Tab-separated table of C-alpha atoms in Angstrom:
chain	number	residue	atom	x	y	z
A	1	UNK	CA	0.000	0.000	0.000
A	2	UNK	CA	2.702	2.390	0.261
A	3	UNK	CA	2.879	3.395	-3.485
A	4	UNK	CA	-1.222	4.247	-3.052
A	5	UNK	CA	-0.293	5.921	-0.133
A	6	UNK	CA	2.133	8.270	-1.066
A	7	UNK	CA	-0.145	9.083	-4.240
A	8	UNK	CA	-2.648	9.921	-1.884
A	9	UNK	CA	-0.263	11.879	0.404
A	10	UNK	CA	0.870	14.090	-2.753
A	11	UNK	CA	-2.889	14.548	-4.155
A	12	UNK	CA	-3.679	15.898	-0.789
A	13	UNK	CA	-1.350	18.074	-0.432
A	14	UNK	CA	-2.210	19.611	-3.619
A	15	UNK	CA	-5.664	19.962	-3.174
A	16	UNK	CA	-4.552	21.397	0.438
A	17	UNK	CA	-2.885	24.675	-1.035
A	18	UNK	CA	-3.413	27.178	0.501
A	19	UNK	CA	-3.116	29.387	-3.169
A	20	UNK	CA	-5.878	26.230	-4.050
A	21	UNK	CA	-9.203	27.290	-4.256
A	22	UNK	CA	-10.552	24.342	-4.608
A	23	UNK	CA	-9.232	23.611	-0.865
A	24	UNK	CA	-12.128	25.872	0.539
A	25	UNK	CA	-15.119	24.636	-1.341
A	26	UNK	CA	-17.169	21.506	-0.451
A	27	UNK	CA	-16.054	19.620	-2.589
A	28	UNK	CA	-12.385	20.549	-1.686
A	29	UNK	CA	-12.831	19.863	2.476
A	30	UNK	CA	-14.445	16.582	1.387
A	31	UNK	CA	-11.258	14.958	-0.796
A	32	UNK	CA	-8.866	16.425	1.789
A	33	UNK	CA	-10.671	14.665	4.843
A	34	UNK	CA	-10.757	11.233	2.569
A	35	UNK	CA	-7.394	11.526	1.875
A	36	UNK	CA	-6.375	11.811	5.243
A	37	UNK	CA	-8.801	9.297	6.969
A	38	UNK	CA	-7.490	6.476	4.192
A	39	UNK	CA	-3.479	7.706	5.384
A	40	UNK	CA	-4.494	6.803	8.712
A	41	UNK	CA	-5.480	3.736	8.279
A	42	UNK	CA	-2.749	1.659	5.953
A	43	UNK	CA	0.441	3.722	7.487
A	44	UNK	CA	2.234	1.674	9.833
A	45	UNK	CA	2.285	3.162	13.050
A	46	UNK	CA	5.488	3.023	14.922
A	47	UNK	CA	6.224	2.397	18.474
A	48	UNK	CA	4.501	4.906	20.691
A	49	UNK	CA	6.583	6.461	24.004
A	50	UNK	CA	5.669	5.572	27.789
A	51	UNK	CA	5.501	9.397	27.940
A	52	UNK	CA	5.869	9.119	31.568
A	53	UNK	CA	8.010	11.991	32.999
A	54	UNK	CA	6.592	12.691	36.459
A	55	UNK	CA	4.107	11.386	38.876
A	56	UNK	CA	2.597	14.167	41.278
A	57	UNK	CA	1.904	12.171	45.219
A	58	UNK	CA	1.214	14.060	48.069
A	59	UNK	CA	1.408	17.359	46.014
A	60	UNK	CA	4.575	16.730	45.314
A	61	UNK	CA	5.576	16.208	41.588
A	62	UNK	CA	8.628	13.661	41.356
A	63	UNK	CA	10.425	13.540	37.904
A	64	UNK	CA	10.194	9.737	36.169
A	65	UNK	CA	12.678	8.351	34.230
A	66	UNK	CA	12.508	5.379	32.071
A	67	UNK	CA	15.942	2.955	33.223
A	68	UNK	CA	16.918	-0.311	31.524
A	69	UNK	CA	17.292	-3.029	33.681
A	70	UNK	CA	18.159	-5.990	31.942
A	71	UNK	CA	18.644	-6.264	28.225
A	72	UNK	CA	17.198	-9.826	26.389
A	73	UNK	CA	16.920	-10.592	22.412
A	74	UNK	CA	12.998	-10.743	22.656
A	75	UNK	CA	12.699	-8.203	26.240
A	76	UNK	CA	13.775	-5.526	27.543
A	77	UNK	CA	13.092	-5.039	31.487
A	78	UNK	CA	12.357	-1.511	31.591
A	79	UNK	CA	12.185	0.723	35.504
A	80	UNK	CA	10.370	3.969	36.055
A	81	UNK	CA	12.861	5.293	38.560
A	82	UNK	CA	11.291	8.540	40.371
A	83	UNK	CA	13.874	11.008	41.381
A	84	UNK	CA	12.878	11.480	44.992
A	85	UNK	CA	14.534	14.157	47.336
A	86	UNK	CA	17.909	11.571	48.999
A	87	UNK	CA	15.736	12.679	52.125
A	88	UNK	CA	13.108	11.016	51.345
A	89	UNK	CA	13.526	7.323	51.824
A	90	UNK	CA	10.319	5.295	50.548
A	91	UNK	CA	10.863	1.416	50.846
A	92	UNK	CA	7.658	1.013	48.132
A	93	UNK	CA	7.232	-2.492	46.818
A	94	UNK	CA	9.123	-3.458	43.899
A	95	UNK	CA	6.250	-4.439	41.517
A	96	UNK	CA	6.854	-6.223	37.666
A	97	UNK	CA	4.367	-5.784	35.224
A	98	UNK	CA	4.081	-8.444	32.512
A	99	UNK	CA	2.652	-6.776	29.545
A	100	UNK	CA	0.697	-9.506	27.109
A	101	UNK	CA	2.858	-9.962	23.903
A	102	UNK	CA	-0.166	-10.317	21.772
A	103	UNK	CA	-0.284	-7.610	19.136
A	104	UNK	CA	-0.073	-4.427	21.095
A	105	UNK	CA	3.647	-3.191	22.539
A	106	UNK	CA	3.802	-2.578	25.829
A	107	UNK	CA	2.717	1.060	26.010
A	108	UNK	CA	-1.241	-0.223	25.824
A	109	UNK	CA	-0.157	-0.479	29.776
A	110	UNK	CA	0.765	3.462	30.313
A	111	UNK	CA	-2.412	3.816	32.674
A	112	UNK	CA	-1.769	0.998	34.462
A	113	UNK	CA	2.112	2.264	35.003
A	114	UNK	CA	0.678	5.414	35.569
A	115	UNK	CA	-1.673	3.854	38.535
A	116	UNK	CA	0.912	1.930	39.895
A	117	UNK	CA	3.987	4.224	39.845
A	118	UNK	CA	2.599	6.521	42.479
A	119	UNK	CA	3.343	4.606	45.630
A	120	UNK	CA	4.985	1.413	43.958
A	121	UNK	CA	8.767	1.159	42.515
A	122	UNK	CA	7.529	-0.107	39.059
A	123	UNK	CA	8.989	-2.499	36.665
A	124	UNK	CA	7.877	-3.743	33.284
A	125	UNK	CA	8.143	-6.178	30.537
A	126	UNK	CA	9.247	-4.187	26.999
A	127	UNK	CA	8.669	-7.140	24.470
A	128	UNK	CA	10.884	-6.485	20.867
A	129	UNK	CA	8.733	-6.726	17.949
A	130	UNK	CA	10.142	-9.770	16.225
A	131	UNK	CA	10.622	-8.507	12.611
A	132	UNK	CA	13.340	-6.451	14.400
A	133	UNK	CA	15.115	-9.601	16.062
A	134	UNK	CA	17.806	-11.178	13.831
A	135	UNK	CA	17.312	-14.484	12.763
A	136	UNK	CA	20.449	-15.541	14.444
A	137	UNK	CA	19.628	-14.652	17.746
A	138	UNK	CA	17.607	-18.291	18.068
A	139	UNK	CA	14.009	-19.074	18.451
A	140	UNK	CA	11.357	-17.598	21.008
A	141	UNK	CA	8.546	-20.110	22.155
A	142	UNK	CA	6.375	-20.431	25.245
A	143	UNK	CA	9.239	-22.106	27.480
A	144	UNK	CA	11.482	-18.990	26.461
A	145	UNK	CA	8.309	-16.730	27.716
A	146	UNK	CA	8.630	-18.771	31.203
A	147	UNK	CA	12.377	-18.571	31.522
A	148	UNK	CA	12.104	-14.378	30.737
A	149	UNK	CA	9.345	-14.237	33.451
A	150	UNK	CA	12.241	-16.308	36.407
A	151	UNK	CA	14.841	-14.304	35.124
A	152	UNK	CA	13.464	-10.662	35.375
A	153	UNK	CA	12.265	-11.883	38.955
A	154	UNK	CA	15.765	-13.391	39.741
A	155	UNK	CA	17.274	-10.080	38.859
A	156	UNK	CA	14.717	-8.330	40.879
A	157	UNK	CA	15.389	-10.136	43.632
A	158	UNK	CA	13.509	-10.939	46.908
A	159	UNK	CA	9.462	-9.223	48.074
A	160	UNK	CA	8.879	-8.445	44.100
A	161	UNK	CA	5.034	-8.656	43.328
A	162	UNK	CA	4.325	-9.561	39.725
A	163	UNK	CA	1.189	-8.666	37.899
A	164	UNK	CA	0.359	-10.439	34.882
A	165	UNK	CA	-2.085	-8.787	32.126
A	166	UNK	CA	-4.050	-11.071	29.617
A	167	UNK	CA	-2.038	-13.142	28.104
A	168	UNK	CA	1.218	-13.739	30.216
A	169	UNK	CA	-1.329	-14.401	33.142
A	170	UNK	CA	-0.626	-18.115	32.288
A	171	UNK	CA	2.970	-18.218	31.653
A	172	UNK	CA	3.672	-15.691	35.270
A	173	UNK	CA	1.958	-18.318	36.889
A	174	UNK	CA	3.657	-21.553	35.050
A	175	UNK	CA	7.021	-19.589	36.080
A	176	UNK	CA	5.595	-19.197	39.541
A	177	UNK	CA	5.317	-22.844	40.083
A	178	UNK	CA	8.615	-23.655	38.483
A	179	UNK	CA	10.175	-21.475	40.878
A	180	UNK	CA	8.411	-23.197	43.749
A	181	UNK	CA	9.141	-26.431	42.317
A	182	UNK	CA	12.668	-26.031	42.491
A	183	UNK	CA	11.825	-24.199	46.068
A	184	UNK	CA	13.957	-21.556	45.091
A	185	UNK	CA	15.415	-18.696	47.189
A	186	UNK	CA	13.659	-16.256	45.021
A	187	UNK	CA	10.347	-16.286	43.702
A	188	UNK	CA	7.255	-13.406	43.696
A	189	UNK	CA	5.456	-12.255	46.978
A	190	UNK	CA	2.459	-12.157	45.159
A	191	UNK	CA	1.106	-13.227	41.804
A	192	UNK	CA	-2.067	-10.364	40.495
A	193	UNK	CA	-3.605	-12.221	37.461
A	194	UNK	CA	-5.843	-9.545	35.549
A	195	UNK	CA	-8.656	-11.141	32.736
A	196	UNK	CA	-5.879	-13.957	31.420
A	197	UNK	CA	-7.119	-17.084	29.790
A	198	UNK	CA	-6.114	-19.648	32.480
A	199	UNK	CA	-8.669	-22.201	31.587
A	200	UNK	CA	-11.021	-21.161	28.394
A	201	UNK	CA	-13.166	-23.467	28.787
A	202	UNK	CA	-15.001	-21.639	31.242
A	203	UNK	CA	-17.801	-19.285	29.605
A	204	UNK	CA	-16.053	-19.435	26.265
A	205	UNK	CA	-15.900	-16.234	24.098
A	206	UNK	CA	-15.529	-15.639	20.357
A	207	UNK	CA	-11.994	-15.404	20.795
A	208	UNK	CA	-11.507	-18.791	22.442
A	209	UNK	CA	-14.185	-20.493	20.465
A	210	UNK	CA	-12.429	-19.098	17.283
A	211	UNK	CA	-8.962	-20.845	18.664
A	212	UNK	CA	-10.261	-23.853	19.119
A	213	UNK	CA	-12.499	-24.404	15.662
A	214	UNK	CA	-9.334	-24.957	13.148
A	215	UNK	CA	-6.149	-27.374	14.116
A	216	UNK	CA	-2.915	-26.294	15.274
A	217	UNK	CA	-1.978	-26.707	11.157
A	218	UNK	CA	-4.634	-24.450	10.200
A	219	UNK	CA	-2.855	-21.438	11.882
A	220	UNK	CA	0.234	-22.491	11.053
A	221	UNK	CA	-0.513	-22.789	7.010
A	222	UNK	CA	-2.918	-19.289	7.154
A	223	UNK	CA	-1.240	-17.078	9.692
A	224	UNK	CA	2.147	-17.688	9.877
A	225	UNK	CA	4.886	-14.566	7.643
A	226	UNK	CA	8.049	-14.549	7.007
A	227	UNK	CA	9.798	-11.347	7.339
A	228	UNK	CA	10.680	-9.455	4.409
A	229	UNK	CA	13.835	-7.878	3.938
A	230	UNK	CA	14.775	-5.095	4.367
A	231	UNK	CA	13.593	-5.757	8.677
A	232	UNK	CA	16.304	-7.040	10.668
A	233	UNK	CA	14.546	-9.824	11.520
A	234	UNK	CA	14.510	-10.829	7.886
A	235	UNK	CA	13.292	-14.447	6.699
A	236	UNK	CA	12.258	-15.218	10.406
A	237	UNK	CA	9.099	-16.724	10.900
A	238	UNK	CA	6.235	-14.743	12.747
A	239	UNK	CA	3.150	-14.066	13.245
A	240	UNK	CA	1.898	-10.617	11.708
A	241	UNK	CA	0.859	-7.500	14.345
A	242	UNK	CA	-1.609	-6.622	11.456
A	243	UNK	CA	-3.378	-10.101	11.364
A	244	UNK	CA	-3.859	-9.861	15.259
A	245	UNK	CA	-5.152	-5.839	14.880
A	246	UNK	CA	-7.715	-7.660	12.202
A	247	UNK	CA	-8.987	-9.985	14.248
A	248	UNK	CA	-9.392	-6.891	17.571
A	249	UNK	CA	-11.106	-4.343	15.248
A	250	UNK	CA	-13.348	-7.539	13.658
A	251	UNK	CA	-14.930	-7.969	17.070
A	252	UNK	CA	-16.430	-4.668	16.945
A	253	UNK	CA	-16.290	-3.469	13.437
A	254	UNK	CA	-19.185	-1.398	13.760
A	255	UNK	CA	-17.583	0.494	16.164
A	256	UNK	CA	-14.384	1.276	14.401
A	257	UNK	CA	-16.276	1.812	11.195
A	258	UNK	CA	-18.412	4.847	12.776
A	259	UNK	CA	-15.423	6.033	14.580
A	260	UNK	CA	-13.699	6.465	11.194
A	261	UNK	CA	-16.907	7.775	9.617
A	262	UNK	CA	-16.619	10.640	12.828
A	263	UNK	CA	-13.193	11.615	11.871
A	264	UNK	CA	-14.299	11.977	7.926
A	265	UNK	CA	-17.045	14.556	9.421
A	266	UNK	CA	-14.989	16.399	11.411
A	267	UNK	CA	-12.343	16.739	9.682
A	268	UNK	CA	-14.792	18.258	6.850
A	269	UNK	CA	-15.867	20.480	9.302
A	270	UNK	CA	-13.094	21.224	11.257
A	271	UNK	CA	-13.440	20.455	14.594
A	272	UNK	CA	-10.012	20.293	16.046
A	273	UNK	CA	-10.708	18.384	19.592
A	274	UNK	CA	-12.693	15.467	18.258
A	275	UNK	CA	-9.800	14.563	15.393
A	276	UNK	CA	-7.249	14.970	17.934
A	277	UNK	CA	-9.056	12.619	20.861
A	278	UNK	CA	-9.757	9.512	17.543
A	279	UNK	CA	-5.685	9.978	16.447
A	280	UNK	CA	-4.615	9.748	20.275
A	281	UNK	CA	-6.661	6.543	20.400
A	282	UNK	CA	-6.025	5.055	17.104
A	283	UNK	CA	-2.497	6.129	17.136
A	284	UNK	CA	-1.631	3.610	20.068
A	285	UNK	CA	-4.600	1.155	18.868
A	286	UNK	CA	-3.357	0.488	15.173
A	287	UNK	CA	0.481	0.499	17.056
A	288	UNK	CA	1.172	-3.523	16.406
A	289	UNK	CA	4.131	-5.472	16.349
A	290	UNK	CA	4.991	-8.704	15.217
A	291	UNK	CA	5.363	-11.906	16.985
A	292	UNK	CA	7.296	-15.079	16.697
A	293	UNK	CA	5.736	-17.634	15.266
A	294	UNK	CA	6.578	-20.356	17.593
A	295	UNK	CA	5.180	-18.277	20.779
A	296	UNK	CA	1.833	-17.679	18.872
A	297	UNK	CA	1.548	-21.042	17.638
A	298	UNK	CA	2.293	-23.016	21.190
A	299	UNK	CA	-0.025	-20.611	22.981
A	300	UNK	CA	-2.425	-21.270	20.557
A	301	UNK	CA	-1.979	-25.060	21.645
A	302	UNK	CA	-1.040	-25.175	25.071
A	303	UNK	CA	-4.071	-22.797	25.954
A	304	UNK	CA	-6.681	-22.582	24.127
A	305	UNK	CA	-6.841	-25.900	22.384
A	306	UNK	CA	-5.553	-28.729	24.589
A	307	UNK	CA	-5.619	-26.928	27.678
A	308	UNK	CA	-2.399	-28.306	29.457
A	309	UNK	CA	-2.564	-26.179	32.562
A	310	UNK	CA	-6.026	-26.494	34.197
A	311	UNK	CA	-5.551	-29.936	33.541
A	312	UNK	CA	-2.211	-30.712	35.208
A	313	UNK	CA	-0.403	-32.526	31.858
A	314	UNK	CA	1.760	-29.281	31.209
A	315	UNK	CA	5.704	-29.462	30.988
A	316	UNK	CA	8.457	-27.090	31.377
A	317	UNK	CA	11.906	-28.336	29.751
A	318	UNK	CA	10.341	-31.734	30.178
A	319	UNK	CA	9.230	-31.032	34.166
A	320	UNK	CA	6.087	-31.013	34.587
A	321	UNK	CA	4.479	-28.138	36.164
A	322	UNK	CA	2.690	-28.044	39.688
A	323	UNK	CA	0.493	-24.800	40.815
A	324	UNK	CA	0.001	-26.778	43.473
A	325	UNK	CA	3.805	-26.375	45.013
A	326	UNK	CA	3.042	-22.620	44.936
A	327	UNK	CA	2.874	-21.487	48.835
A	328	UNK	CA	5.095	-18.373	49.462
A	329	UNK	CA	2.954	-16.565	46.789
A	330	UNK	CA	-0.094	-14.492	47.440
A	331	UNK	CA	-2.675	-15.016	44.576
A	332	UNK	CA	-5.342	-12.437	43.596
A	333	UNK	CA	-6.830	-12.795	40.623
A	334	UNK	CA	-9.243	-10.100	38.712
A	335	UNK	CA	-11.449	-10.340	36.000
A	336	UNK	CA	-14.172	-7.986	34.298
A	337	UNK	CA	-18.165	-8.800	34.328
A	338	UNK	CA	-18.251	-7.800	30.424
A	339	UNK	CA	-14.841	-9.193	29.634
A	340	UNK	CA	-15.386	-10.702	25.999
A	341	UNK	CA	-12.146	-11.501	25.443
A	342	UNK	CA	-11.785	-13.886	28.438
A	343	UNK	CA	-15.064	-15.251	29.943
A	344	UNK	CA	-15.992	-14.806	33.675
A	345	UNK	CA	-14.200	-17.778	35.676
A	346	UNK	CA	-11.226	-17.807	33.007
A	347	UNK	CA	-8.846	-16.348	35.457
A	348	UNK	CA	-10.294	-17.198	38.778
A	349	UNK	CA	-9.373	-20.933	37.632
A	350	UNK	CA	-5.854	-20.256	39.278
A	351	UNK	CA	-7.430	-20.304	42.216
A	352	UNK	CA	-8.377	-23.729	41.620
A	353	UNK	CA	-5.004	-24.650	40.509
A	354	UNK	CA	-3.124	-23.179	43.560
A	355	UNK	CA	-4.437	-25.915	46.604
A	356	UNK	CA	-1.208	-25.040	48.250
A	357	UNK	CA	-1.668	-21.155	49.044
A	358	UNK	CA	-3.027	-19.988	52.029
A	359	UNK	CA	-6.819	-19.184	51.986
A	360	UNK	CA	-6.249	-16.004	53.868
A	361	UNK	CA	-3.708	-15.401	50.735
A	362	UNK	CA	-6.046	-16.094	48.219
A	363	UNK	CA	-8.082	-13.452	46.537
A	364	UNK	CA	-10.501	-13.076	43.774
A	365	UNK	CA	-12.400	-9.947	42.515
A	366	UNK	CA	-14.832	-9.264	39.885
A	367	UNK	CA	-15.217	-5.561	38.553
A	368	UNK	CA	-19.420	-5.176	37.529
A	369	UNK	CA	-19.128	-2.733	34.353
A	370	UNK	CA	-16.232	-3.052	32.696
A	371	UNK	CA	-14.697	-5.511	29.431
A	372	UNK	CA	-11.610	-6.827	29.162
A	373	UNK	CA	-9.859	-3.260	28.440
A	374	UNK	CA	-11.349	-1.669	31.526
A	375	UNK	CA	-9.479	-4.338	33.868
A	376	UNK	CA	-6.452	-2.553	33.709
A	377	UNK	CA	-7.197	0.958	32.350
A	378	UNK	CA	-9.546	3.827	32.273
A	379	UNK	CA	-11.673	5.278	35.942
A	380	UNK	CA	-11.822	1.959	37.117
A	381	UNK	CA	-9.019	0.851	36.711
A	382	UNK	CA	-7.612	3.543	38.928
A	383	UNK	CA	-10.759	3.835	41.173
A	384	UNK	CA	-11.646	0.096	42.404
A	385	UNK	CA	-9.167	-2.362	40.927
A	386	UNK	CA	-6.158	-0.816	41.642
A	387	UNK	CA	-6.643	0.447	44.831
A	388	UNK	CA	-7.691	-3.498	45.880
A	389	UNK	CA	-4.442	-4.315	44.447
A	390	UNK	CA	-2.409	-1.909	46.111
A	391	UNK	CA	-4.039	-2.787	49.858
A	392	UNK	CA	-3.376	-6.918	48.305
A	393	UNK	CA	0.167	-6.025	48.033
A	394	UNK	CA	1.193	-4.076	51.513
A	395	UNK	CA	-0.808	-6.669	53.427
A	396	UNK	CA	1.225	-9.471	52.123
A	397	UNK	CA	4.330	-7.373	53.027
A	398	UNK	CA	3.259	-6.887	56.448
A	399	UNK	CA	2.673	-10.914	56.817
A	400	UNK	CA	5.536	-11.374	55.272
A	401	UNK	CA	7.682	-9.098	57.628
A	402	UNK	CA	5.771	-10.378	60.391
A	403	UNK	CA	6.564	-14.380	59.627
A	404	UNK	CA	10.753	-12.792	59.273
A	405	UNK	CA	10.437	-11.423	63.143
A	406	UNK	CA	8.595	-14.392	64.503
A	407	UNK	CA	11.025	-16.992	62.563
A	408	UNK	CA	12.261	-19.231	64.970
A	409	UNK	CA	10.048	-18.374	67.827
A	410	UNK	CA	6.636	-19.497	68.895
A	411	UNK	CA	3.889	-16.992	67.595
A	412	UNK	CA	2.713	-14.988	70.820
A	413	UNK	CA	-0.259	-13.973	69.610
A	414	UNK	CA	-2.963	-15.482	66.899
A	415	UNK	CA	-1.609	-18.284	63.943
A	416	UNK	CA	-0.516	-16.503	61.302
A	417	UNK	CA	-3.463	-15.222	59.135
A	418	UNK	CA	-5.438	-13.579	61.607
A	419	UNK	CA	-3.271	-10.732	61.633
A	420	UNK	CA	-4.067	-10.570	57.110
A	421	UNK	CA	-7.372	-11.330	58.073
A	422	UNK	CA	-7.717	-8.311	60.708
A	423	UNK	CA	-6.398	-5.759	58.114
A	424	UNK	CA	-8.985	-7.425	55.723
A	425	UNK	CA	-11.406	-6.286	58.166
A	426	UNK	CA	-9.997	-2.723	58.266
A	427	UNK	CA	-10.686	-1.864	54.831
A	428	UNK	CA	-14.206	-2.546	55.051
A	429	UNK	CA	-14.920	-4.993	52.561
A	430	UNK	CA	-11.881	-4.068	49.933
A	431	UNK	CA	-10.492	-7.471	50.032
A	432	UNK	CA	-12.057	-10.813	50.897
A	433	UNK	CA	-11.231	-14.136	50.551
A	434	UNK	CA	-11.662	-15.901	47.121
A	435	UNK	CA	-14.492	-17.905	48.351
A	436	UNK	CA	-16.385	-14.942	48.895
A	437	UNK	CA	-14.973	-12.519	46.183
A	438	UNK	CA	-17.235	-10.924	43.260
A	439	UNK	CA	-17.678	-7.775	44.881
């Protein structure tokens, strides 16, 4: 399309004179605004920023800077450092973010940094888009997804909290019971799954039911690319960001259709505001990247056709995996009442899987109001969910500091629990335990 496009771009631009007379008739306002509406959509939109360069707590505004923490062929582990005054020492938890390699880059996640950062030292997962990977830096599956996920905690170290959005919710917690399989010295304080397909066979959506109609071959035949040159990551195989941005903007076509048809009128009749609200949306939405083809196609398997994980047959480097060894790690899980990307239940089947964590530790929490996007950004986001998440975490600190001084002692007051349980209390409601939990 880029031949069409740049015709396009140079008839515009024409018409668009201002010596062009034609550019303030009818007839004039209506080319221009076509020509810039079909621009929009076949460009290819490039990476957006975080954009994050202070956070404002306590009426004090704290610059942000972005810090690279580890460097990986496929990930980059990326830290919002906030330049506090040296006298002000605050021990916040250390909190990763997995951001979903499924289309969108990591950015689609700058409300939920921007929740979080306030009162949390923030980390978070900055997948590569794969045409940009050489070919020679080796293959990236689902195992490779894992082993990221128990590095970037390992480097991390000790009393990090990881939350996992959509899609990594099942490979966070398949690294969380590898960790505790191994009963290794590090591993998370808490595991926040957010509306991730755990087990889809609970209240199936399009999405799932769309997974699961063709064989594993299907995919691989119709959806699998090969780079082109001239990307770096030329002649490796992947699966297209533009295929997967099909498929979203398929869902609700309607939707994107009249939102297009919106920008066509007001560009015509120039209102300013609305076209600059649809290219702040669509300029992150139609953002996609590329992913590799042997990730895609073994998520595609392992989760939403043969479902290896709710049913206990799933292996890591031929071990196979436990959730039921997980029991230094907190659970809460979250999932939205009009998710239709993945169904009520989806998620809170962790809960299921994870016999082994305390039930005072266990949490589950369904938001009425809100699809899959509103889980983790937008009013609720940063009104109910996250404020649950952020009580979640500093609870399970306080246990957790409060097992270290009573180590090796008898407990002199109630088991432990009742102390989690009391704080529960406290908050009125905020938290309860997952078999109570739907708000």
């Amino acid at each position: 399309m880029s031949p069409v496009r740049f015709g396009v771009q140079a008839f515009r631009q024409t018409i668009d004179w201002p010596l062009n007379p034609v550019a303030y008739t009818a007839v004039g306002k209506n080319l221009i605004a076509a020509c810039e509406v079909f621009e929009n959509i076949t460009r290819r939109y490039g990476k957006p920023e975080f954009g994050i360069n202070s956070v404002t707590h306590a009426g004090q505004t704290v610059p942000v800077h972005e810090k690279l923490v580890a460097a990986r062929p496929f990930c980059n582990l990326l830290r919002f450092e906030r330049e506090f005054p040296k006298t002000n020492n605050r021990p916040d938890p250390k909190v990763l973010i997995v951001a979903p390699m499924s289309g969108h880059y990591a950015t689609l996640l700058r409300g939920t940094v921007e929740a979080m950062i306030k009162e949390h030292d923030v980390y978070i997962t900055d997948w590569v888009d794969a045409r940009n990977v050489p070919i020679a830096s080796g293959r990236f599956d689902f195992e490779d997804f894992v082993d990221y996920l128990i590095d970037f905690v390992r480097v991390l170290g000790p009393d990090t909290h990881v939350i996992a959005v959509c899609q990594p919710a099942v490979p966070a917690l398949v690294a969380t019971a590898v960790m505790a399989s191994r009963d290794e010295d590090v591993h998370p304080a808490s595991l926040v799954l957010m509306g991730g397909p755990i087990d889809t066979r609970r209240n199936p959506t399009a999405v799932n039911e769309l997974a699961a109609a063709k064989p594993i071959e299907w995919f691989e035949r119709n959806v699998i690319s090969t780079v082109p040159f001239p990307h770096t990551g030329f002649m490796r195989p992947v699966y297209p960001g533009f295929m997967q941005l099909t498929g979203f903007m398929t869902m609700n076509l309607e939707r994107h259709m009249n939102a297009h048809v919106d920008l066509f009128n007001n560009l015509v009749a120039g209102d300013c505001d609305s076209v600059k609200q649809h290219h702040a949306f669509y300029e992150e939405y139609l953002s996609v990247m590329d992913l590799s083809a042997e990730f895609y196609l073994q998520t595609v398997q392992i989760v939403f056709q043969e479902h290896l994980l709710p049913d206990k047959r799933l292996t890591h480097r031929g071990v196979p995996v436990d959730c039921g060894a997980i029991s230094k790690t907190a659970l809460f899980t979250v999932e939205g009442e009009r998710d239709d990307i993945c169904g009520l239940g989806q998620t809170e089947a962790a809960q299921d899987l994870c016999t082994s964590v305390p039930v005072d530790e266990k949490v589950h929490y369904v938001q009425p109001g809100v699809g899959h996007y509103g889980v983790f950004n937008g009013t609720r986001w940063r009104t109910e969910i996250q404020p649950r998440i952020r009580e979640f975490i500093r609870m399970v600190d306080a246990k957790r500091r409060g097992e270290a001084k009573s180590a090796g002692s008898a407990p002199k007051s109630a088991p432990n629990g009742e102390h989690y349980k009391s704080n529960g209390a406290a908050l009125n409601g905020i938290l309860a335990p997952a078999s109570h939990a739907s708000d």
